[in-house]
Amino acid sequence: MLQNKQISKILKIIVPVILILAAIILLFIYPGFLLDSYGVEPLANRYYSIWDAKGIIEKLKPVDREVEQAFRENFIVDFDLQDSKKSFQGIVTSVELAKNDEIIQETTFNLTDQLLWGKYLALAGEPKEFKVWQDMIAKLYLNDQTWATQINRNGEILAQTEITWTYDLQYADVLLTAYNRNPGRSLKQHLEQIMERAWPYFSADKLTPNYQSEIERIFYPETSSTDKPTENPELINPYQDANIIRLSDINLYVLESFSLIDQKWQQPYEHWSKLIIDSIDSESVFYPFGIMPDEQNYVPTMETAFATETLDTIKIVYQLKSKQQNSNTEGFVNRQLIQTNNLYKTYNIVTGQNMSEQTDIQAMALFADHVVKYSSDSNEYTNSEVLASISAGLSTKQYKEKLSPLNKLFYESIDAKRLFNATDQLYVLISGIIK
């Protein structure tokens, strides 16, 4: 018994000494191995952004970024959580400026806006603030089998989805942005967890559709059978309900990044790259809205015949590599921007004429990101005619009233009111084109 006690005392002394010596030896042989950044590096396909320009973060502290400051003051709100020891903040959906200059906040919190804010923090924010943001997402939005897509100020779920792959890829895009700027083992571990969460969807025979819409029958694949019942044309519903895979939600950049981390993702990346590249011919401008689950039929537009959303096409352009681009698409967008300083929200997929009078702030900001991403430094894009046109066009959508807290933010006019959408502000912030 006495001998056992002596052995125990000796072990209590020896074990810590051995551990300390081992740590010293490892530090000597592998300096920095205890750091989170040890042994990891940015992925080979990382994008360049304006925020990578040397010294820009140091030169432009948050207080010097006018759009960011106005955004923080008007869109960031404290959650009122009853069962949480931690306090969190979120991005409200929109702010409205009424006729009497009253500012009205829409106090719902959409997941997409939170993810976009996370991406901005990864690009231009402080690592500590990004970590708090990660904790907020894990606490309020990310669940085992679902994503909460909208919550209220109390953290109560207003909407959620069990088809998680769309938001898995969006969240992964944020994590990849953070990882490629400041590589860390903890971020890589989070990425691997999201990869495993999304894998069952992309390894299945068919990807689960993520969008339900009414499609005009002229675009809906009909049966080829000649034995059809007699129909009364006056009673035919011109629309057909359909479950669709939205092509712009297939983030090819994220899938490629996954394949660089785990080779099993190479097949899904190549498969969806081919489907998206083959969805458009050299004479067309706009990518189709989606594809049917059988992957045999593309769906050109949703709901309104011939009306294509500009942002869907720009998202796909942004995700494709340079050699995968459809030159007709990029040429059309470049001409529109240089000639008019503008992109509209919807266009006729056949004629290329705009079907909306509303400027697509998000599409313009994202295309600015696209122009910059192939650069290696600021000298390559500083004199870009396209970027100058985007900047000029976006500035016309800024509210310019120095005495208003909404000064410098971007808006659209609806029924004599000015509506400031969080998503619009976030796309511009991420692009860095107007600071």
PDB file of C-alpha atoms in Angstrom, residues 255-411:
ATOM      1  CA  LEU A 255     -17.601  22.353 -54.237  1.00  0.00           C
ATOM      2  CA  GLU A 256     -14.142  22.785 -55.743  1.00  0.00           C
ATOM      3  CA  SER A 257     -12.790  23.893 -52.361  1.00  0.00           C
ATOM      4  CA  PHE A 258     -14.300  20.795 -50.764  1.00  0.00           C
ATOM      5  CA  SER A 259     -12.512  18.655 -53.369  1.00  0.00           C
ATOM      6  CA  LEU A 260      -9.187  20.255 -52.422  1.00  0.00           C
ATOM      7  CA  ILE A 261      -9.783  19.215 -48.812  1.00  0.00           C
ATOM      8  CA  ASP A 262     -11.297  15.783 -49.517  1.00  0.00           C
ATOM      9  CA  GLN A 263     -10.920  14.113 -52.922  1.00  0.00           C
ATOM     10  CA  LYS A 264     -14.319  12.421 -52.728  1.00  0.00           C
ATOM     11  CA  TRP A 265     -15.870  15.800 -53.597  1.00  0.00           C
ATOM     12  CA  GLN A 266     -14.141  15.855 -56.990  1.00  0.00           C
ATOM     13  CA  GLN A 267     -16.940  13.900 -58.661  1.00  0.00           C
ATOM     14  CA  PRO A 268     -19.797  16.189 -57.472  1.00  0.00           C
ATOM     15  CA  TYR A 269     -17.733  19.233 -58.450  1.00  0.00           C
ATOM     16  CA  GLU A 270     -17.063  17.949 -61.968  1.00  0.00           C
ATOM     17  CA  HIS A 271     -20.643  16.707 -62.369  1.00  0.00           C
ATOM     18  CA  TRP A 272     -22.280  20.023 -61.478  1.00  0.00           C
ATOM     19  CA  SER A 273     -19.684  22.058 -63.343  1.00  0.00           C
ATOM     20  CA  LYS A 274     -20.613  20.207 -66.524  1.00  0.00           C
ATOM     21  CA  LEU A 275     -24.356  20.599 -65.939  1.00  0.00           C
ATOM     22  CA  ILE A 276     -24.015  24.339 -65.402  1.00  0.00           C
ATOM     23  CA  ILE A 277     -21.594  24.928 -68.289  1.00  0.00           C
ATOM     24  CA  ASP A 278     -23.796  22.876 -70.638  1.00  0.00           C
ATOM     25  CA  SER A 279     -26.920  24.783 -69.567  1.00  0.00           C
ATOM     26  CA  ILE A 280     -26.150  27.673 -71.910  1.00  0.00           C
ATOM     27  CA  ASP A 281     -25.026  27.905 -75.528  1.00  0.00           C
ATOM     28  CA  SER A 282     -22.622  30.419 -77.008  1.00  0.00           C
ATOM     29  CA  GLU A 283     -25.475  32.505 -78.455  1.00  0.00           C
ATOM     30  CA  SER A 284     -27.316  32.912 -75.144  1.00  0.00           C
ATOM     31  CA  VAL A 285     -26.722  35.461 -72.411  1.00  0.00           C
ATOM     32  CA  PHE A 286     -28.612  34.274 -69.346  1.00  0.00           C
ATOM     33  CA  TYR A 287     -28.213  30.990 -67.535  1.00  0.00           C
ATOM     34  CA  PRO A 288     -31.398  29.001 -66.854  1.00  0.00           C
ATOM     35  CA  PHE A 289     -33.054  29.382 -63.487  1.00  0.00           C
ATOM     36  CA  GLY A 290     -32.844  25.710 -62.612  1.00  0.00           C
ATOM     37  CA  ILE A 291     -32.836  22.076 -63.585  1.00  0.00           C
ATOM     38  CA  MET A 292     -35.378  19.331 -62.955  1.00  0.00           C
ATOM     39  CA  PRO A 293     -34.402  16.627 -60.433  1.00  0.00           C
ATOM     40  CA  ASP A 294     -33.875  14.099 -63.250  1.00  0.00           C
ATOM     41  CA  GLU A 295     -31.155  16.445 -64.579  1.00  0.00           C
ATOM     42  CA  GLN A 296     -32.584  16.017 -68.090  1.00  0.00           C
ATOM     43  CA  ASN A 297     -34.474  19.293 -68.465  1.00  0.00           C
ATOM     44  CA  TYR A 298     -33.409  22.824 -67.659  1.00  0.00           C
ATOM     45  CA  VAL A 299     -35.962  25.382 -66.467  1.00  0.00           C
ATOM     46  CA  PRO A 300     -35.213  28.706 -68.220  1.00  0.00           C
ATOM     47  CA  THR A 301     -37.207  31.007 -65.940  1.00  0.00           C
ATOM     48  CA  MET A 302     -39.451  30.875 -62.908  1.00  0.00           C
ATOM     49  CA  GLU A 303     -43.087  31.932 -62.550  1.00  0.00           C
ATOM     50  CA  THR A 304     -43.160  34.708 -65.197  1.00  0.00           C
ATOM     51  CA  ALA A 305     -42.420  33.465 -68.702  1.00  0.00           C
ATOM     52  CA  PHE A 306     -39.220  34.825 -70.298  1.00  0.00           C
ATOM     53  CA  ALA A 307     -38.315  36.881 -67.179  1.00  0.00           C
ATOM     54  CA  THR A 308     -34.882  35.946 -65.878  1.00  0.00           C
ATOM     55  CA  GLU A 309     -33.375  37.298 -62.669  1.00  0.00           C
ATOM     56  CA  THR A 310     -30.054  39.025 -63.267  1.00  0.00           C
ATOM     57  CA  LEU A 311     -28.603  38.010 -59.916  1.00  0.00           C
ATOM     58  CA  ASP A 312     -28.992  34.298 -60.721  1.00  0.00           C
ATOM     59  CA  THR A 313     -26.810  34.662 -63.805  1.00  0.00           C
ATOM     60  CA  ILE A 314     -24.231  36.868 -62.067  1.00  0.00           C
ATOM     61  CA  LYS A 315     -23.928  34.341 -59.224  1.00  0.00           C
ATOM     62  CA  ILE A 316     -23.079  31.625 -61.740  1.00  0.00           C
ATOM     63  CA  VAL A 317     -20.620  33.895 -63.569  1.00  0.00           C
ATOM     64  CA  TYR A 318     -18.942  34.648 -60.236  1.00  0.00           C
ATOM     65  CA  GLN A 319     -18.551  30.958 -59.395  1.00  0.00           C
ATOM     66  CA  LEU A 320     -17.181  29.797 -62.754  1.00  0.00           C
ATOM     67  CA  LYS A 321     -13.491  29.781 -63.583  1.00  0.00           C
ATOM     68  CA  SER A 322     -12.221  32.052 -66.353  1.00  0.00           C
ATOM     69  CA  LYS A 323     -11.958  29.226 -68.902  1.00  0.00           C
ATOM     70  CA  GLN A 324     -15.502  28.060 -68.068  1.00  0.00           C
ATOM     71  CA  GLN A 325     -17.154  31.413 -68.792  1.00  0.00           C
ATOM     72  CA  ASN A 326     -19.634  32.048 -71.569  1.00  0.00           C
ATOM     73  CA  SER A 327     -18.099  35.057 -73.341  1.00  0.00           C
ATOM     74  CA  ASN A 328     -21.495  36.218 -74.577  1.00  0.00           C
ATOM     75  CA  THR A 329     -22.729  36.568 -70.987  1.00  0.00           C
ATOM     76  CA  GLU A 330     -19.740  38.560 -69.786  1.00  0.00           C
ATOM     77  CA  GLY A 331     -19.832  40.673 -72.948  1.00  0.00           C
ATOM     78  CA  PHE A 332     -23.502  41.562 -72.466  1.00  0.00           C
ATOM     79  CA  VAL A 333     -23.005  42.514 -68.808  1.00  0.00           C
ATOM     80  CA  ASN A 334     -19.899  44.580 -69.565  1.00  0.00           C
ATOM     81  CA  ARG A 335     -21.711  46.480 -72.335  1.00  0.00           C
ATOM     82  CA  GLN A 336     -24.738  47.175 -70.146  1.00  0.00           C
ATOM     83  CA  LEU A 337     -22.551  48.540 -67.372  1.00  0.00           C
ATOM     84  CA  ILE A 338     -20.275  50.656 -69.552  1.00  0.00           C
ATOM     85  CA  GLN A 339     -23.147  52.094 -71.603  1.00  0.00           C
ATOM     86  CA  THR A 340     -25.704  52.650 -68.824  1.00  0.00           C
ATOM     87  CA  ASN A 341     -23.883  52.295 -65.455  1.00  0.00           C
ATOM     88  CA  ASN A 342     -26.719  49.940 -64.572  1.00  0.00           C
ATOM     89  CA  LEU A 343     -28.073  46.396 -64.427  1.00  0.00           C
ATOM     90  CA  TYR A 344     -31.809  45.831 -64.053  1.00  0.00           C
ATOM     91  CA  LYS A 345     -33.272  43.139 -61.814  1.00  0.00           C
ATOM     92  CA  THR A 346     -34.968  41.199 -64.614  1.00  0.00           C
ATOM     93  CA  TYR A 347     -34.424  40.820 -68.332  1.00  0.00           C
ATOM     94  CA  ASN A 348     -36.217  39.034 -71.138  1.00  0.00           C
ATOM     95  CA  ILE A 349     -34.258  35.825 -71.599  1.00  0.00           C
ATOM     96  CA  VAL A 350     -34.863  35.896 -75.376  1.00  0.00           C
ATOM     97  CA  THR A 351     -34.551  39.561 -76.375  1.00  0.00           C
ATOM     98  CA  GLY A 352     -32.224  40.825 -73.642  1.00  0.00           C
ATOM     99  CA  GLN A 353     -34.524  43.788 -72.944  1.00  0.00           C
ATOM    100  CA  ASN A 354     -35.078  44.767 -69.334  1.00  0.00           C
ATOM    101  CA  MET A 355     -38.416  43.686 -67.812  1.00  0.00           C
ATOM    102  CA  SER A 356     -37.927  45.740 -64.653  1.00  0.00           C
ATOM    103  CA  GLU A 357     -37.079  49.354 -63.919  1.00  0.00           C
ATOM    104  CA  GLN A 358     -35.421  48.483 -60.604  1.00  0.00           C
ATOM    105  CA  THR A 359     -31.622  48.552 -60.411  1.00  0.00           C
ATOM    106  CA  ASP A 360     -30.082  45.289 -59.210  1.00  0.00           C
ATOM    107  CA  ILE A 361     -27.662  46.579 -56.580  1.00  0.00           C
ATOM    108  CA  GLN A 362     -26.681  43.058 -55.555  1.00  0.00           C
ATOM    109  CA  ALA A 363     -25.863  41.908 -59.091  1.00  0.00           C
ATOM    110  CA  MET A 364     -23.758  45.007 -59.762  1.00  0.00           C
ATOM    111  CA  ALA A 365     -21.775  44.623 -56.545  1.00  0.00           C
ATOM    112  CA  LEU A 366     -21.218  40.911 -57.152  1.00  0.00           C
ATOM    113  CA  PHE A 367     -20.029  41.552 -60.708  1.00  0.00           C
ATOM    114  CA  ALA A 368     -17.537  44.064 -59.296  1.00  0.00           C
ATOM    115  CA  ASP A 369     -16.280  41.239 -57.085  1.00  0.00           C
ATOM    116  CA  HIS A 370     -16.033  39.066 -60.188  1.00  0.00           C
ATOM    117  CA  VAL A 371     -13.922  41.645 -62.029  1.00  0.00           C
ATOM    118  CA  VAL A 372     -11.526  41.956 -59.096  1.00  0.00           C
ATOM    119  CA  LYS A 373     -11.159  38.272 -58.212  1.00  0.00           C
ATOM    120  CA  TYR A 374      -8.797  37.463 -61.098  1.00  0.00           C
ATOM    121  CA  SER A 375      -6.389  40.206 -60.008  1.00  0.00           C
ATOM    122  CA  SER A 376      -3.209  39.703 -58.040  1.00  0.00           C
ATOM    123  CA  ASP A 377      -2.966  43.273 -56.753  1.00  0.00           C
ATOM    124  CA  SER A 378      -4.789  46.594 -56.892  1.00  0.00           C
ATOM    125  CA  ASN A 379      -2.848  47.765 -59.962  1.00  0.00           C
ATOM    126  CA  GLU A 380      -4.758  45.275 -62.116  1.00  0.00           C
ATOM    127  CA  TYR A 381      -8.226  46.661 -61.404  1.00  0.00           C
ATOM    128  CA  THR A 382      -7.691  50.290 -60.380  1.00  0.00           C
ATOM    129  CA  ASN A 383      -8.257  51.590 -63.918  1.00  0.00           C
ATOM    130  CA  SER A 384     -11.053  49.180 -64.847  1.00  0.00           C
ATOM    131  CA  GLU A 385     -13.732  50.914 -66.937  1.00  0.00           C
ATOM    132  CA  VAL A 386     -16.325  48.380 -65.784  1.00  0.00           C
ATOM    133  CA  LEU A 387     -15.585  48.979 -62.101  1.00  0.00           C
ATOM    134  CA  ALA A 388     -15.782  52.742 -62.648  1.00  0.00           C
ATOM    135  CA  SER A 389     -19.201  52.274 -64.267  1.00  0.00           C
ATOM    136  CA  ILE A 390     -20.424  50.090 -61.397  1.00  0.00           C
ATOM    137  CA  SER A 391     -19.202  52.585 -58.826  1.00  0.00           C
ATOM    138  CA  ALA A 392     -20.898  55.465 -60.660  1.00  0.00           C
ATOM    139  CA  GLY A 393     -24.141  53.515 -61.013  1.00  0.00           C
ATOM    140  CA  LEU A 394     -24.256  52.433 -57.383  1.00  0.00           C
ATOM    141  CA  SER A 395     -23.576  55.953 -56.152  1.00  0.00           C
ATOM    142  CA  THR A 396     -26.853  57.085 -57.757  1.00  0.00           C
ATOM    143  CA  LYS A 397     -28.687  54.620 -55.478  1.00  0.00           C
ATOM    144  CA  GLN A 398     -27.116  56.016 -52.308  1.00  0.00           C
ATOM    145  CA  TYR A 399     -29.191  58.129 -49.960  1.00  0.00           C
ATOM    146  CA  LYS A 400     -27.419  61.457 -49.658  1.00  0.00           C
ATOM    147  CA  GLU A 401     -28.637  63.450 -46.712  1.00  0.00           C
ATOM    148  CA  LYS A 402     -25.777  64.302 -44.369  1.00  0.00           C
ATOM    149  CA  LEU A 403     -28.017  64.909 -41.366  1.00  0.00           C
ATOM    150  CA  SER A 404     -29.744  61.534 -41.696  1.00  0.00           C
ATOM    151  CA  PRO A 405     -28.412  58.368 -40.016  1.00  0.00           C
ATOM    152  CA  LEU A 406     -29.217  56.619 -43.321  1.00  0.00           C
ATOM    153  CA  ASN A 407     -26.751  58.779 -45.233  1.00  0.00           C
ATOM    154  CA  LYS A 408     -24.578  56.724 -47.656  1.00  0.00           C
ATOM    155  CA  LEU A 409     -26.821  53.630 -47.560  1.00  0.00           C
ATOM    156  CA  PHE A 410     -28.429  52.144 -50.685  1.00  0.00           C
ATOM    157  CA  TYR A 411     -32.154  52.205 -51.313  1.00  0.00           C
TER     158      TYR A 411
END
